[in-house]
Amino acid sequence: GAVVSQHPSWVICKSGTSVKIECRSLDFQATTMFWYRQFPKQSLMLMATSNEGSKATYEQGVEKDKFLINHASLTLSTLTVTSAHPEDSSFYICSATTGTSGNEQFFGPGTRLTVL
Amino acid sequence: DQQVKQNSPSLSVQEGRISILNCDYTNSMFDYFLWYKKYPAEGPTFLISISSIKDKNEDGRFTVFLNKSAKHLSLHIVPSQPGDSAVYFCAASEGTSYDKVIFGPGTSLSVIP
């Protein structure tokens, strides 16, 4: 099956620093990748949709200058949390579509971000 | 306004019995539905899906039922196993394009040995 990886799996950083999270499709080309955020005991919240070679489309309420998304290739998308604050602490999950499996999204294992 | 609802935040079932997870939606344009399973600190994994042209789809122990007139779908797990303990997300989208999928809040299933 389609495999999506995320790196790092967890990260702890100081307030004010920036953190980059990578999302890779390992065995397929992903024309579209999605970034989600999950708060404890809450659903997945879509942050942005990223298409290779174009600017990401952000959901309402998501600050695009704070959450920078780059989808430079068909197998890699990155999310950079700039000037992180404790309220940015969360579980960030990416997903990708193969383009041939309907709406099925293949999810990465997630990245736990803790901002001190 | 939540377009996909899972009104039961948690459910406990005895091993071997049937687990029924329910999902309701409000957007009548939704015509493709998916269920995902998620363990703590992991990404969701796809479980089963159903198109609006069907009212039932079965895959092993998992069956999804769709009632379009009621805008309701359910996931049945028979027999339930302890390894099924996880959070189950119902999701919906319009069409079979690769547009964003709307997730419900999830139901935490505990299967008691």
JSON list of C-alpha atoms in Angstrom, two decimals:
[
{"chain": "A", "resi": 1, "resn": "GLY", "atom": "CA", "xyz": [0.00, 0.00, 0.00]},
{"chain": "A", "resi": 2, "resn": "ALA", "atom": "CA", "xyz": [0.89, 3.66, -0.20]},
{"chain": "A", "resi": 3, "resn": "VAL", "atom": "CA", "xyz": [3.22, 4.74, 2.59]},
{"chain": "A", "resi": 4, "resn": "VAL", "atom": "CA", "xyz": [3.62, 8.23, 3.96]},
{"chain": "A", "resi": 5, "resn": "SER", "atom": "CA", "xyz": [6.35, 9.14, 6.40]},
{"chain": "A", "resi": 6, "resn": "GLN", "atom": "CA", "xyz": [6.81, 12.15, 8.63]},
{"chain": "A", "resi": 7, "resn": "HIS", "atom": "CA", "xyz": [9.94, 13.48, 10.22]},
{"chain": "A", "resi": 8, "resn": "PRO", "atom": "CA", "xyz": [10.52, 14.12, 13.02]},
{"chain": "A", "resi": 9, "resn": "SER", "atom": "CA", "xyz": [8.03, 12.00, 14.95]},
{"chain": "A", "resi": 10, "resn": "TRP", "atom": "CA", "xyz": [8.34, 14.32, 17.90]},
{"chain": "A", "resi": 11, "resn": "VAL", "atom": "CA", "xyz": [10.04, 17.61, 18.58]},
{"chain": "A", "resi": 12, "resn": "ILE", "atom": "CA", "xyz": [10.45, 19.87, 21.58]},
{"chain": "A", "resi": 13, "resn": "CYS", "atom": "CA", "xyz": [11.45, 23.46, 20.98]},
{"chain": "A", "resi": 14, "resn": "LYS", "atom": "CA", "xyz": [11.70, 26.76, 22.78]},
{"chain": "A", "resi": 15, "resn": "SER", "atom": "CA", "xyz": [9.15, 29.48, 22.31]},
{"chain": "A", "resi": 16, "resn": "GLY", "atom": "CA", "xyz": [10.08, 31.79, 19.44]},
{"chain": "A", "resi": 17, "resn": "THR", "atom": "CA", "xyz": [11.95, 29.23, 17.39]},
{"chain": "A", "resi": 18, "resn": "SER", "atom": "CA", "xyz": [10.85, 27.71, 14.09]},
{"chain": "A", "resi": 19, "resn": "VAL", "atom": "CA", "xyz": [10.24, 24.03, 13.48]},
{"chain": "A", "resi": 20, "resn": "LYS", "atom": "CA", "xyz": [10.12, 22.23, 10.16]},
{"chain": "A", "resi": 21, "resn": "ILE", "atom": "CA", "xyz": [8.14, 19.02, 9.68]},
{"chain": "A", "resi": 22, "resn": "GLU", "atom": "CA", "xyz": [8.64, 16.89, 6.59]},
{"chain": "A", "resi": 23, "resn": "CYS", "atom": "CA", "xyz": [6.04, 14.71, 4.92]},
{"chain": "A", "resi": 24, "resn": "ARG", "atom": "CA", "xyz": [7.14, 12.20, 2.31]},
{"chain": "A", "resi": 25, "resn": "SER", "atom": "CA", "xyz": [5.27, 9.78, 0.09]},
{"chain": "A", "resi": 26, "resn": "LEU", "atom": "CA", "xyz": [7.63, 6.83, -0.05]},
{"chain": "A", "resi": 27, "resn": "ASP", "atom": "CA", "xyz": [6.31, 4.68, -2.85]},
{"chain": "A", "resi": 28, "resn": "PHE", "atom": "CA", "xyz": [4.05, 6.93, -4.87]},
{"chain": "A", "resi": 29, "resn": "GLN", "atom": "CA", "xyz": [3.85, 10.40, -6.31]},
{"chain": "A", "resi": 30, "resn": "ALA", "atom": "CA", "xyz": [1.50, 12.63, -4.39]},
{"chain": "A", "resi": 31, "resn": "THR", "atom": "CA", "xyz": [0.07, 15.48, -6.40]},
{"chain": "A", "resi": 32, "resn": "THR", "atom": "CA", "xyz": [-1.86, 16.65, -3.37]},
{"chain": "A", "resi": 33, "resn": "MET", "atom": "CA", "xyz": [-0.86, 16.62, 0.27]},
{"chain": "A", "resi": 34, "resn": "PHE", "atom": "CA", "xyz": [-2.87, 17.76, 3.24]},
{"chain": "A", "resi": 35, "resn": "TRP", "atom": "CA", "xyz": [-1.78, 19.04, 6.62]},
{"chain": "A", "resi": 36, "resn": "TYR", "atom": "CA", "xyz": [-3.93, 18.42, 9.67]},
{"chain": "A", "resi": 37, "resn": "ARG", "atom": "CA", "xyz": [-3.71, 19.36, 13.28]},
{"chain": "A", "resi": 38, "resn": "GLN", "atom": "CA", "xyz": [-5.24, 17.37, 16.09]},
{"chain": "A", "resi": 39, "resn": "PHE", "atom": "CA", "xyz": [-5.90, 18.68, 19.56]},
{"chain": "A", "resi": 40, "resn": "PRO", "atom": "CA", "xyz": [-6.44, 16.21, 22.40]},
{"chain": "A", "resi": 41, "resn": "LYS", "atom": "CA", "xyz": [-9.82, 14.48, 22.17]},
{"chain": "A", "resi": 42, "resn": "GLN", "atom": "CA", "xyz": [-10.75, 16.47, 19.09]},
{"chain": "A", "resi": 43, "resn": "SER", "atom": "CA", "xyz": [-11.10, 15.71, 15.43]},
{"chain": "A", "resi": 44, "resn": "LEU", "atom": "CA", "xyz": [-8.53, 16.27, 12.76]},
{"chain": "A", "resi": 45, "resn": "MET", "atom": "CA", "xyz": [-8.59, 19.87, 11.65]},
{"chain": "A", "resi": 46, "resn": "LEU", "atom": "CA", "xyz": [-7.53, 20.49, 8.08]},
{"chain": "A", "resi": 47, "resn": "MET", "atom": "CA", "xyz": [-4.99, 23.30, 8.00]},
{"chain": "A", "resi": 48, "resn": "ALA", "atom": "CA", "xyz": [-4.10, 23.47, 4.33]},
{"chain": "A", "resi": 49, "resn": "THR", "atom": "CA", "xyz": [-4.10, 21.66, 1.03]},
{"chain": "A", "resi": 50, "resn": "SER", "atom": "CA", "xyz": [-0.83, 21.57, -0.84]},
{"chain": "A", "resi": 51, "resn": "ASN", "atom": "CA", "xyz": [-0.38, 20.89, -4.54]},
{"chain": "A", "resi": 52, "resn": "GLU", "atom": "CA", "xyz": [3.04, 20.27, -6.00]},
{"chain": "A", "resi": 53, "resn": "GLY", "atom": "CA", "xyz": [4.52, 23.37, -7.52]},
{"chain": "A", "resi": 54, "resn": "SER", "atom": "CA", "xyz": [1.85, 25.77, -6.38]},
{"chain": "A", "resi": 55, "resn": "LYS", "atom": "CA", "xyz": [0.96, 27.74, -3.30]},
{"chain": "A", "resi": 56, "resn": "ALA", "atom": "CA", "xyz": [-0.88, 25.97, -0.55]},
{"chain": "A", "resi": 57, "resn": "THR", "atom": "CA", "xyz": [-4.55, 26.67, 0.06]},
{"chain": "A", "resi": 58, "resn": "TYR", "atom": "CA", "xyz": [-5.14, 27.49, 3.69]},
{"chain": "A", "resi": 59, "resn": "GLU", "atom": "CA", "xyz": [-8.34, 26.88, 5.61]},
{"chain": "A", "resi": 60, "resn": "GLN", "atom": "CA", "xyz": [-10.10, 29.77, 7.24]},
{"chain": "A", "resi": 61, "resn": "GLY", "atom": "CA", "xyz": [-8.49, 30.79, 10.47]},
{"chain": "A", "resi": 62, "resn": "VAL", "atom": "CA", "xyz": [-5.10, 29.25, 9.70]},
{"chain": "A", "resi": 63, "resn": "GLU", "atom": "CA", "xyz": [-2.32, 31.84, 9.55]},
{"chain": "A", "resi": 64, "resn": "LYS", "atom": "CA", "xyz": [-0.36, 31.22, 6.38]},
{"chain": "A", "resi": 65, "resn": "ASP", "atom": "CA", "xyz": [2.54, 33.36, 7.56]},
{"chain": "A", "resi": 66, "resn": "LYS", "atom": "CA", "xyz": [2.84, 31.26, 10.68]},
{"chain": "A", "resi": 67, "resn": "PHE", "atom": "CA", "xyz": [2.41, 27.86, 9.09]},
{"chain": "A", "resi": 68, "resn": "LEU", "atom": "CA", "xyz": [4.54, 27.86, 5.98]},
{"chain": "A", "resi": 69, "resn": "ILE", "atom": "CA", "xyz": [3.90, 25.01, 3.59]},
{"chain": "A", "resi": 70, "resn": "ASN", "atom": "CA", "xyz": [6.16, 24.06, 0.72]},
{"chain": "A", "resi": 71, "resn": "HIS", "atom": "CA", "xyz": [5.39, 21.26, -1.73]},
{"chain": "A", "resi": 72, "resn": "ALA", "atom": "CA", "xyz": [8.54, 21.29, -3.80]},
{"chain": "A", "resi": 73, "resn": "SER", "atom": "CA", "xyz": [8.28, 17.84, -5.31]},
{"chain": "A", "resi": 74, "resn": "LEU", "atom": "CA", "xyz": [5.76, 15.09, -5.88]},
{"chain": "A", "resi": 75, "resn": "THR", "atom": "CA", "xyz": [7.07, 13.21, -2.87]},
{"chain": "A", "resi": 76, "resn": "LEU", "atom": "CA", "xyz": [7.81, 15.92, -0.33]},
{"chain": "A", "resi": 77, "resn": "SER", "atom": "CA", "xyz": [5.85, 18.59, 1.47]},
{"chain": "A", "resi": 78, "resn": "THR", "atom": "CA", "xyz": [7.10, 20.56, 4.45]},
{"chain": "A", "resi": 79, "resn": "LEU", "atom": "CA", "xyz": [5.29, 22.45, 7.18]},
{"chain": "A", "resi": 80, "resn": "THR", "atom": "CA", "xyz": [7.26, 25.09, 9.03]},
{"chain": "A", "resi": 81, "resn": "VAL", "atom": "CA", "xyz": [5.83, 26.45, 12.24]},
{"chain": "A", "resi": 82, "resn": "THR", "atom": "CA", "xyz": [7.41, 29.88, 12.55]},
{"chain": "A", "resi": 83, "resn": "SER", "atom": "CA", "xyz": [7.99, 31.64, 15.85]},
{"chain": "A", "resi": 84, "resn": "ALA", "atom": "CA", "xyz": [6.36, 28.78, 17.71]},
{"chain": "A", "resi": 85, "resn": "HIS", "atom": "CA", "xyz": [4.45, 29.42, 20.91]},
{"chain": "A", "resi": 86, "resn": "PRO", "atom": "CA", "xyz": [3.12, 27.01, 23.53]},
{"chain": "A", "resi": 87, "resn": "GLU", "atom": "CA", "xyz": [-0.36, 27.17, 22.02]},
{"chain": "A", "resi": 88, "resn": "ASP", "atom": "CA", "xyz": [1.09, 25.69, 18.82]},
{"chain": "A", "resi": 89, "resn": "SER", "atom": "CA", "xyz": [1.84, 22.50, 20.72]},
{"chain": "A", "resi": 90, "resn": "SER", "atom": "CA", "xyz": [-0.17, 19.81, 19.01]},
{"chain": "A", "resi": 91, "resn": "PHE", "atom": "CA", "xyz": [-0.10, 16.68, 16.91]},
{"chain": "A", "resi": 92, "resn": "TYR", "atom": "CA", "xyz": [0.46, 17.50, 13.25]},
{"chain": "A", "resi": 93, "resn": "ILE", "atom": "CA", "xyz": [-0.47, 14.92, 10.64]},
{"chain": "A", "resi": 94, "resn": "CYS", "atom": "CA", "xyz": [0.03, 14.99, 6.89]},
{"chain": "A", "resi": 95, "resn": "SER", "atom": "CA", "xyz": [-1.72, 12.92, 4.28]},
{"chain": "A", "resi": 96, "resn": "ALA", "atom": "CA", "xyz": [-1.39, 12.38, 0.57]},
{"chain": "A", "resi": 97, "resn": "THR", "atom": "CA", "xyz": [-3.51, 11.14, -2.26]},
{"chain": "A", "resi": 98, "resn": "THR", "atom": "CA", "xyz": [-2.21, 8.92, -5.03]},
{"chain": "A", "resi": 99, "resn": "GLY", "atom": "CA", "xyz": [-4.50, 10.34, -7.63]},
{"chain": "A", "resi": 100, "resn": "THR", "atom": "CA", "xyz": [-5.91, 6.93, -8.43]},
{"chain": "A", "resi": 101, "resn": "SER", "atom": "CA", "xyz": [-7.66, 5.89, -5.23]},
{"chain": "A", "resi": 102, "resn": "GLY", "atom": "CA", "xyz": [-10.63, 8.18, -5.11]},
{"chain": "A", "resi": 103, "resn": "ASN", "atom": "CA", "xyz": [-10.82, 10.14, -1.94]},
{"chain": "A", "resi": 104, "resn": "GLU", "atom": "CA", "xyz": [-8.65, 7.79, 0.03]},
{"chain": "A", "resi": 105, "resn": "GLN", "atom": "CA", "xyz": [-5.94, 9.67, 1.82]},
{"chain": "A", "resi": 106, "resn": "PHE", "atom": "CA", "xyz": [-2.87, 7.95, 3.17]},
{"chain": "A", "resi": 107, "resn": "PHE", "atom": "CA", "xyz": [-1.74, 9.43, 6.43]},
{"chain": "A", "resi": 108, "resn": "GLY", "atom": "CA", "xyz": [1.66, 9.89, 7.91]},
{"chain": "A", "resi": 109, "resn": "PRO", "atom": "CA", "xyz": [2.32, 8.78, 11.48]},
{"chain": "A", "resi": 110, "resn": "GLY", "atom": "CA", "xyz": [2.14, 12.32, 12.79]},
{"chain": "A", "resi": 111, "resn": "THR", "atom": "CA", "xyz": [4.53, 14.67, 14.55]},
{"chain": "A", "resi": 112, "resn": "ARG", "atom": "CA", "xyz": [4.11, 15.65, 18.18]},
{"chain": "A", "resi": 113, "resn": "LEU", "atom": "CA", "xyz": [5.23, 19.25, 18.67]},
{"chain": "A", "resi": 114, "resn": "THR", "atom": "CA", "xyz": [5.79, 20.58, 22.16]},
{"chain": "A", "resi": 115, "resn": "VAL", "atom": "CA", "xyz": [6.71, 24.23, 22.53]},
{"chain": "A", "resi": 116, "resn": "LEU", "atom": "CA", "xyz": [8.15, 25.17, 25.90]},
{"chain": "B", "resi": 1, "resn": "ASP", "atom": "CA", "xyz": [-21.24, 24.22, 12.03]},
{"chain": "B", "resi": 2, "resn": "GLN", "atom": "CA", "xyz": [-20.22, 20.59, 12.08]},
{"chain": "B", "resi": 3, "resn": "GLN", "atom": "CA", "xyz": [-21.02, 18.91, 8.78]},
{"chain": "B", "resi": 4, "resn": "VAL", "atom": "CA", "xyz": [-20.06, 15.44, 9.99]},
{"chain": "B", "resi": 5, "resn": "LYS", "atom": "CA", "xyz": [-21.19, 14.40, 13.44]},
{"chain": "B", "resi": 6, "resn": "GLN", "atom": "CA", "xyz": [-20.36, 11.47, 15.63]},
{"chain": "B", "resi": 7, "resn": "ASN", "atom": "CA", "xyz": [-22.53, 11.96, 18.65]},
{"chain": "B", "resi": 8, "resn": "SER", "atom": "CA", "xyz": [-21.01, 9.23, 20.77]},
{"chain": "B", "resi": 9, "resn": "PRO", "atom": "CA", "xyz": [-17.56, 10.29, 21.94]},
{"chain": "B", "resi": 10, "resn": "SER", "atom": "CA", "xyz": [-16.93, 6.83, 23.37]},
{"chain": "B", "resi": 11, "resn": "LEU", "atom": "CA", "xyz": [-18.23, 3.28, 23.21]},
{"chain": "B", "resi": 12, "resn": "SER", "atom": "CA", "xyz": [-17.42, 0.13, 25.20]},
{"chain": "B", "resi": 13, "resn": "VAL", "atom": "CA", "xyz": [-18.13, -3.32, 23.84]},
{"chain": "B", "resi": 14, "resn": "GLN", "atom": "CA", "xyz": [-17.41, -6.82, 25.08]},
{"chain": "B", "resi": 15, "resn": "GLU", "atom": "CA", "xyz": [-15.00, -8.88, 23.00]},
{"chain": "B", "resi": 16, "resn": "GLY", "atom": "CA", "xyz": [-16.83, -11.01, 20.47]},
{"chain": "B", "resi": 17, "resn": "ARG", "atom": "CA", "xyz": [-19.88, -8.74, 20.38]},
{"chain": "B", "resi": 18, "resn": "ILE", "atom": "CA", "xyz": [-20.87, -6.30, 17.68]},
{"chain": "B", "resi": 19, "resn": "SER", "atom": "CA", "xyz": [-19.59, -2.71, 17.74]},
{"chain": "B", "resi": 20, "resn": "ILE", "atom": "CA", "xyz": [-21.80, -0.15, 16.02]},
{"chain": "B", "resi": 21, "resn": "LEU", "atom": "CA", "xyz": [-20.38, 3.30, 15.42]},
{"chain": "B", "resi": 22, "resn": "ASN", "atom": "CA", "xyz": [-22.71, 5.95, 14.12]},
{"chain": "B", "resi": 23, "resn": "CYS", "atom": "CA", "xyz": [-22.18, 9.02, 11.98]},
{"chain": "B", "resi": 24, "resn": "ASP", "atom": "CA", "xyz": [-24.56, 11.71, 10.74]},
{"chain": "B", "resi": 25, "resn": "TYR", "atom": "CA", "xyz": [-23.96, 14.38, 8.15]},
{"chain": "B", "resi": 26, "resn": "THR", "atom": "CA", "xyz": [-25.74, 17.54, 7.16]},
{"chain": "B", "resi": 27, "resn": "ASN", "atom": "CA", "xyz": [-24.40, 18.30, 3.70]},
{"chain": "B", "resi": 28, "resn": "SER", "atom": "CA", "xyz": [-26.61, 16.60, 1.12]},
{"chain": "B", "resi": 29, "resn": "MET", "atom": "CA", "xyz": [-23.87, 17.08, -1.47]},
{"chain": "B", "resi": 30, "resn": "PHE", "atom": "CA", "xyz": [-21.66, 14.52, 0.26]},
{"chain": "B", "resi": 31, "resn": "ASP", "atom": "CA", "xyz": [-21.59, 11.37, -1.79]},
{"chain": "B", "resi": 32, "resn": "TYR", "atom": "CA", "xyz": [-18.48, 9.53, -0.67]},
{"chain": "B", "resi": 33, "resn": "PHE", "atom": "CA", "xyz": [-17.89, 8.39, 2.87]},
{"chain": "B", "resi": 34, "resn": "LEU", "atom": "CA", "xyz": [-14.90, 6.89, 4.63]},
{"chain": "B", "resi": 35, "resn": "TRP", "atom": "CA", "xyz": [-14.03, 5.44, 8.00]},
{"chain": "B", "resi": 36, "resn": "TYR", "atom": "CA", "xyz": [-10.59, 5.80, 9.51]},
{"chain": "B", "resi": 37, "resn": "LYS", "atom": "CA", "xyz": [-9.10, 4.14, 12.56]},
{"chain": "B", "resi": 38, "resn": "LYS", "atom": "CA", "xyz": [-6.57, 5.91, 14.71]},
{"chain": "B", "resi": 39, "resn": "TYR", "atom": "CA", "xyz": [-4.36, 4.68, 17.52]},
{"chain": "B", "resi": 40, "resn": "PRO", "atom": "CA", "xyz": [-2.84, 7.20, 19.96]},
{"chain": "B", "resi": 41, "resn": "ALA", "atom": "CA", "xyz": [0.19, 9.06, 18.62]},
{"chain": "B", "resi": 42, "resn": "GLU", "atom": "CA", "xyz": [-0.28, 7.58, 15.15]},
{"chain": "B", "resi": 43, "resn": "GLY", "atom": "CA", "xyz": [-1.82, 8.84, 11.95]},
{"chain": "B", "resi": 44, "resn": "PRO", "atom": "CA", "xyz": [-5.26, 7.55, 10.93]},
{"chain": "B", "resi": 45, "resn": "THR", "atom": "CA", "xyz": [-5.45, 4.48, 8.73]},
{"chain": "B", "resi": 46, "resn": "PHE", "atom": "CA", "xyz": [-8.11, 3.96, 6.12]},
{"chain": "B", "resi": 47, "resn": "LEU", "atom": "CA", "xyz": [-10.62, 1.28, 7.04]},
{"chain": "B", "resi": 48, "resn": "ILE", "atom": "CA", "xyz": [-13.49, 1.18, 4.61]},
{"chain": "B", "resi": 49, "resn": "SER", "atom": "CA", "xyz": [-15.44, 3.48, 2.32]},
{"chain": "B", "resi": 50, "resn": "ILE", "atom": "CA", "xyz": [-18.80, 3.66, 0.62]},
{"chain": "B", "resi": 51, "resn": "SER", "atom": "CA", "xyz": [-20.13, 5.57, -2.33]},
{"chain": "B", "resi": 52, "resn": "SER", "atom": "CA", "xyz": [-23.61, 7.05, -2.25]},
{"chain": "B", "resi": 53, "resn": "ILE", "atom": "CA", "xyz": [-24.74, 4.70, -4.99]},
{"chain": "B", "resi": 54, "resn": "LYS", "atom": "CA", "xyz": [-24.50, 1.86, -2.49]},
{"chain": "B", "resi": 55, "resn": "ASP", "atom": "CA", "xyz": [-26.17, 1.28, 0.83]},
{"chain": "B", "resi": 56, "resn": "LYS", "atom": "CA", "xyz": [-23.77, -1.33, 2.14]},
{"chain": "B", "resi": 57, "resn": "ASN", "atom": "CA", "xyz": [-20.12, -2.22, 1.79]},
{"chain": "B", "resi": 58, "resn": "GLU", "atom": "CA", "xyz": [-18.45, -5.12, 3.53]},
{"chain": "B", "resi": 59, "resn": "ASP", "atom": "CA", "xyz": [-14.82, -5.94, 4.12]},
{"chain": "B", "resi": 60, "resn": "GLY", "atom": "CA", "xyz": [-14.15, -8.83, 6.46]},
{"chain": "B", "resi": 61, "resn": "ARG", "atom": "CA", "xyz": [-15.34, -7.96, 9.94]},
{"chain": "B", "resi": 62, "resn": "PHE", "atom": "CA", "xyz": [-16.18, -4.41, 8.91]},
{"chain": "B", "resi": 63, "resn": "THR", "atom": "CA", "xyz": [-19.42, -3.35, 7.27]},
{"chain": "B", "resi": 64, "resn": "VAL", "atom": "CA", "xyz": [-20.54, 0.18, 6.54]},
{"chain": "B", "resi": 65, "resn": "PHE", "atom": "CA", "xyz": [-24.20, 0.98, 6.02]},
{"chain": "B", "resi": 66, "resn": "LEU", "atom": "CA", "xyz": [-25.43, 4.17, 4.40]},
{"chain": "B", "resi": 67, "resn": "ASN", "atom": "CA", "xyz": [-28.91, 5.63, 4.71]},
{"chain": "B", "resi": 68, "resn": "LYS", "atom": "CA", "xyz": [-28.94, 8.62, 2.39]},
{"chain": "B", "resi": 69, "resn": "SER", "atom": "CA", "xyz": [-32.46, 9.74, 3.20]},
{"chain": "B", "resi": 70, "resn": "ALA", "atom": "CA", "xyz": [-31.55, 9.95, 6.87]},
{"chain": "B", "resi": 71, "resn": "LYS", "atom": "CA", "xyz": [-28.05, 11.26, 6.15]},
{"chain": "B", "resi": 72, "resn": "HIS", "atom": "CA", "xyz": [-26.73, 8.57, 8.40]},
{"chain": "B", "resi": 73, "resn": "LEU", "atom": "CA", "xyz": [-24.06, 5.94, 8.17]},
{"chain": "B", "resi": 74, "resn": "SER", "atom": "CA", "xyz": [-22.81, 3.34, 10.55]},
{"chain": "B", "resi": 75, "resn": "LEU", "atom": "CA", "xyz": [-19.81, 1.09, 10.90]},
{"chain": "B", "resi": 76, "resn": "HIS", "atom": "CA", "xyz": [-20.36, -2.41, 12.22]},
{"chain": "B", "resi": 77, "resn": "ILE", "atom": "CA", "xyz": [-17.49, -4.49, 13.55]},
{"chain": "B", "resi": 78, "resn": "VAL", "atom": "CA", "xyz": [-18.28, -8.16, 14.10]},
{"chain": "B", "resi": 79, "resn": "PRO", "atom": "CA", "xyz": [-16.87, -9.81, 16.10]},
{"chain": "B", "resi": 80, "resn": "SER", "atom": "CA", "xyz": [-15.13, -7.07, 18.03]},
{"chain": "B", "resi": 81, "resn": "GLN", "atom": "CA", "xyz": [-11.58, -7.74, 19.14]},
{"chain": "B", "resi": 82, "resn": "PRO", "atom": "CA", "xyz": [-9.41, -5.97, 21.74]},
{"chain": "B", "resi": 83, "resn": "GLY", "atom": "CA", "xyz": [-7.13, -4.80, 18.92]},
{"chain": "B", "resi": 84, "resn": "ASP", "atom": "CA", "xyz": [-10.06, -2.84, 17.52]},
{"chain": "B", "resi": 85, "resn": "SER", "atom": "CA", "xyz": [-9.81, -0.45, 20.46]},
{"chain": "B", "resi": 86, "resn": "ALA", "atom": "CA", "xyz": [-9.02, 2.90, 18.84]},
{"chain": "B", "resi": 87, "resn": "VAL", "atom": "CA", "xyz": [-10.62, 6.15, 17.79]},
{"chain": "B", "resi": 88, "resn": "TYR", "atom": "CA", "xyz": [-12.78, 5.83, 14.69]},
{"chain": "B", "resi": 89, "resn": "PHE", "atom": "CA", "xyz": [-13.30, 8.83, 12.46]},
{"chain": "B", "resi": 90, "resn": "CYS", "atom": "CA", "xyz": [-16.15, 9.11, 10.00]},
{"chain": "B", "resi": 91, "resn": "ALA", "atom": "CA", "xyz": [-15.33, 11.29, 6.99]},
{"chain": "B", "resi": 92, "resn": "ALA", "atom": "CA", "xyz": [-17.24, 12.59, 3.99]},
{"chain": "B", "resi": 93, "resn": "SER", "atom": "CA", "xyz": [-16.59, 14.39, 0.75]},
{"chain": "B", "resi": 94, "resn": "GLU", "atom": "CA", "xyz": [-18.30, 15.59, -2.38]},
{"chain": "B", "resi": 95, "resn": "GLY", "atom": "CA", "xyz": [-17.52, 13.48, -5.40]},
{"chain": "B", "resi": 96, "resn": "THR", "atom": "CA", "xyz": [-14.57, 11.22, -5.92]},
{"chain": "B", "resi": 97, "resn": "SER", "atom": "CA", "xyz": [-12.11, 13.93, -6.70]},
{"chain": "B", "resi": 98, "resn": "TYR", "atom": "CA", "xyz": [-9.25, 14.64, -4.40]},
{"chain": "B", "resi": 99, "resn": "ASP", "atom": "CA", "xyz": [-10.87, 17.53, -2.64]},
{"chain": "B", "resi": 100, "resn": "LYS", "atom": "CA", "xyz": [-10.69, 17.85, 1.07]},
{"chain": "B", "resi": 101, "resn": "VAL", "atom": "CA", "xyz": [-12.42, 15.35, 3.22]},
{"chain": "B", "resi": 102, "resn": "ILE", "atom": "CA", "xyz": [-14.42, 16.52, 6.22]},
{"chain": "B", "resi": 103, "resn": "PHE", "atom": "CA", "xyz": [-13.84, 14.51, 9.37]},
{"chain": "B", "resi": 104, "resn": "GLY", "atom": "CA", "xyz": [-16.18, 13.91, 12.26]},
{"chain": "B", "resi": 105, "resn": "PRO", "atom": "CA", "xyz": [-14.96, 14.33, 15.84]},
{"chain": "B", "resi": 106, "resn": "GLY", "atom": "CA", "xyz": [-14.32, 10.62, 16.30]},
{"chain": "B", "resi": 107, "resn": "THR", "atom": "CA", "xyz": [-15.62, 7.89, 18.58]},
{"chain": "B", "resi": 108, "resn": "SER", "atom": "CA", "xyz": [-13.28, 6.13, 20.97]},
{"chain": "B", "resi": 109, "resn": "LEU", "atom": "CA", "xyz": [-14.02, 2.41, 20.95]},
{"chain": "B", "resi": 110, "resn": "SER", "atom": "CA", "xyz": [-12.91, 0.18, 23.80]},
{"chain": "B", "resi": 111, "resn": "VAL", "atom": "CA", "xyz": [-13.25, -3.55, 23.34]},
{"chain": "B", "resi": 112, "resn": "ILE", "atom": "CA", "xyz": [-13.16, -5.28, 26.69]},
{"chain": "B", "resi": 113, "resn": "PRO", "atom": "CA", "xyz": [-11.57, -8.75, 26.77]}
]
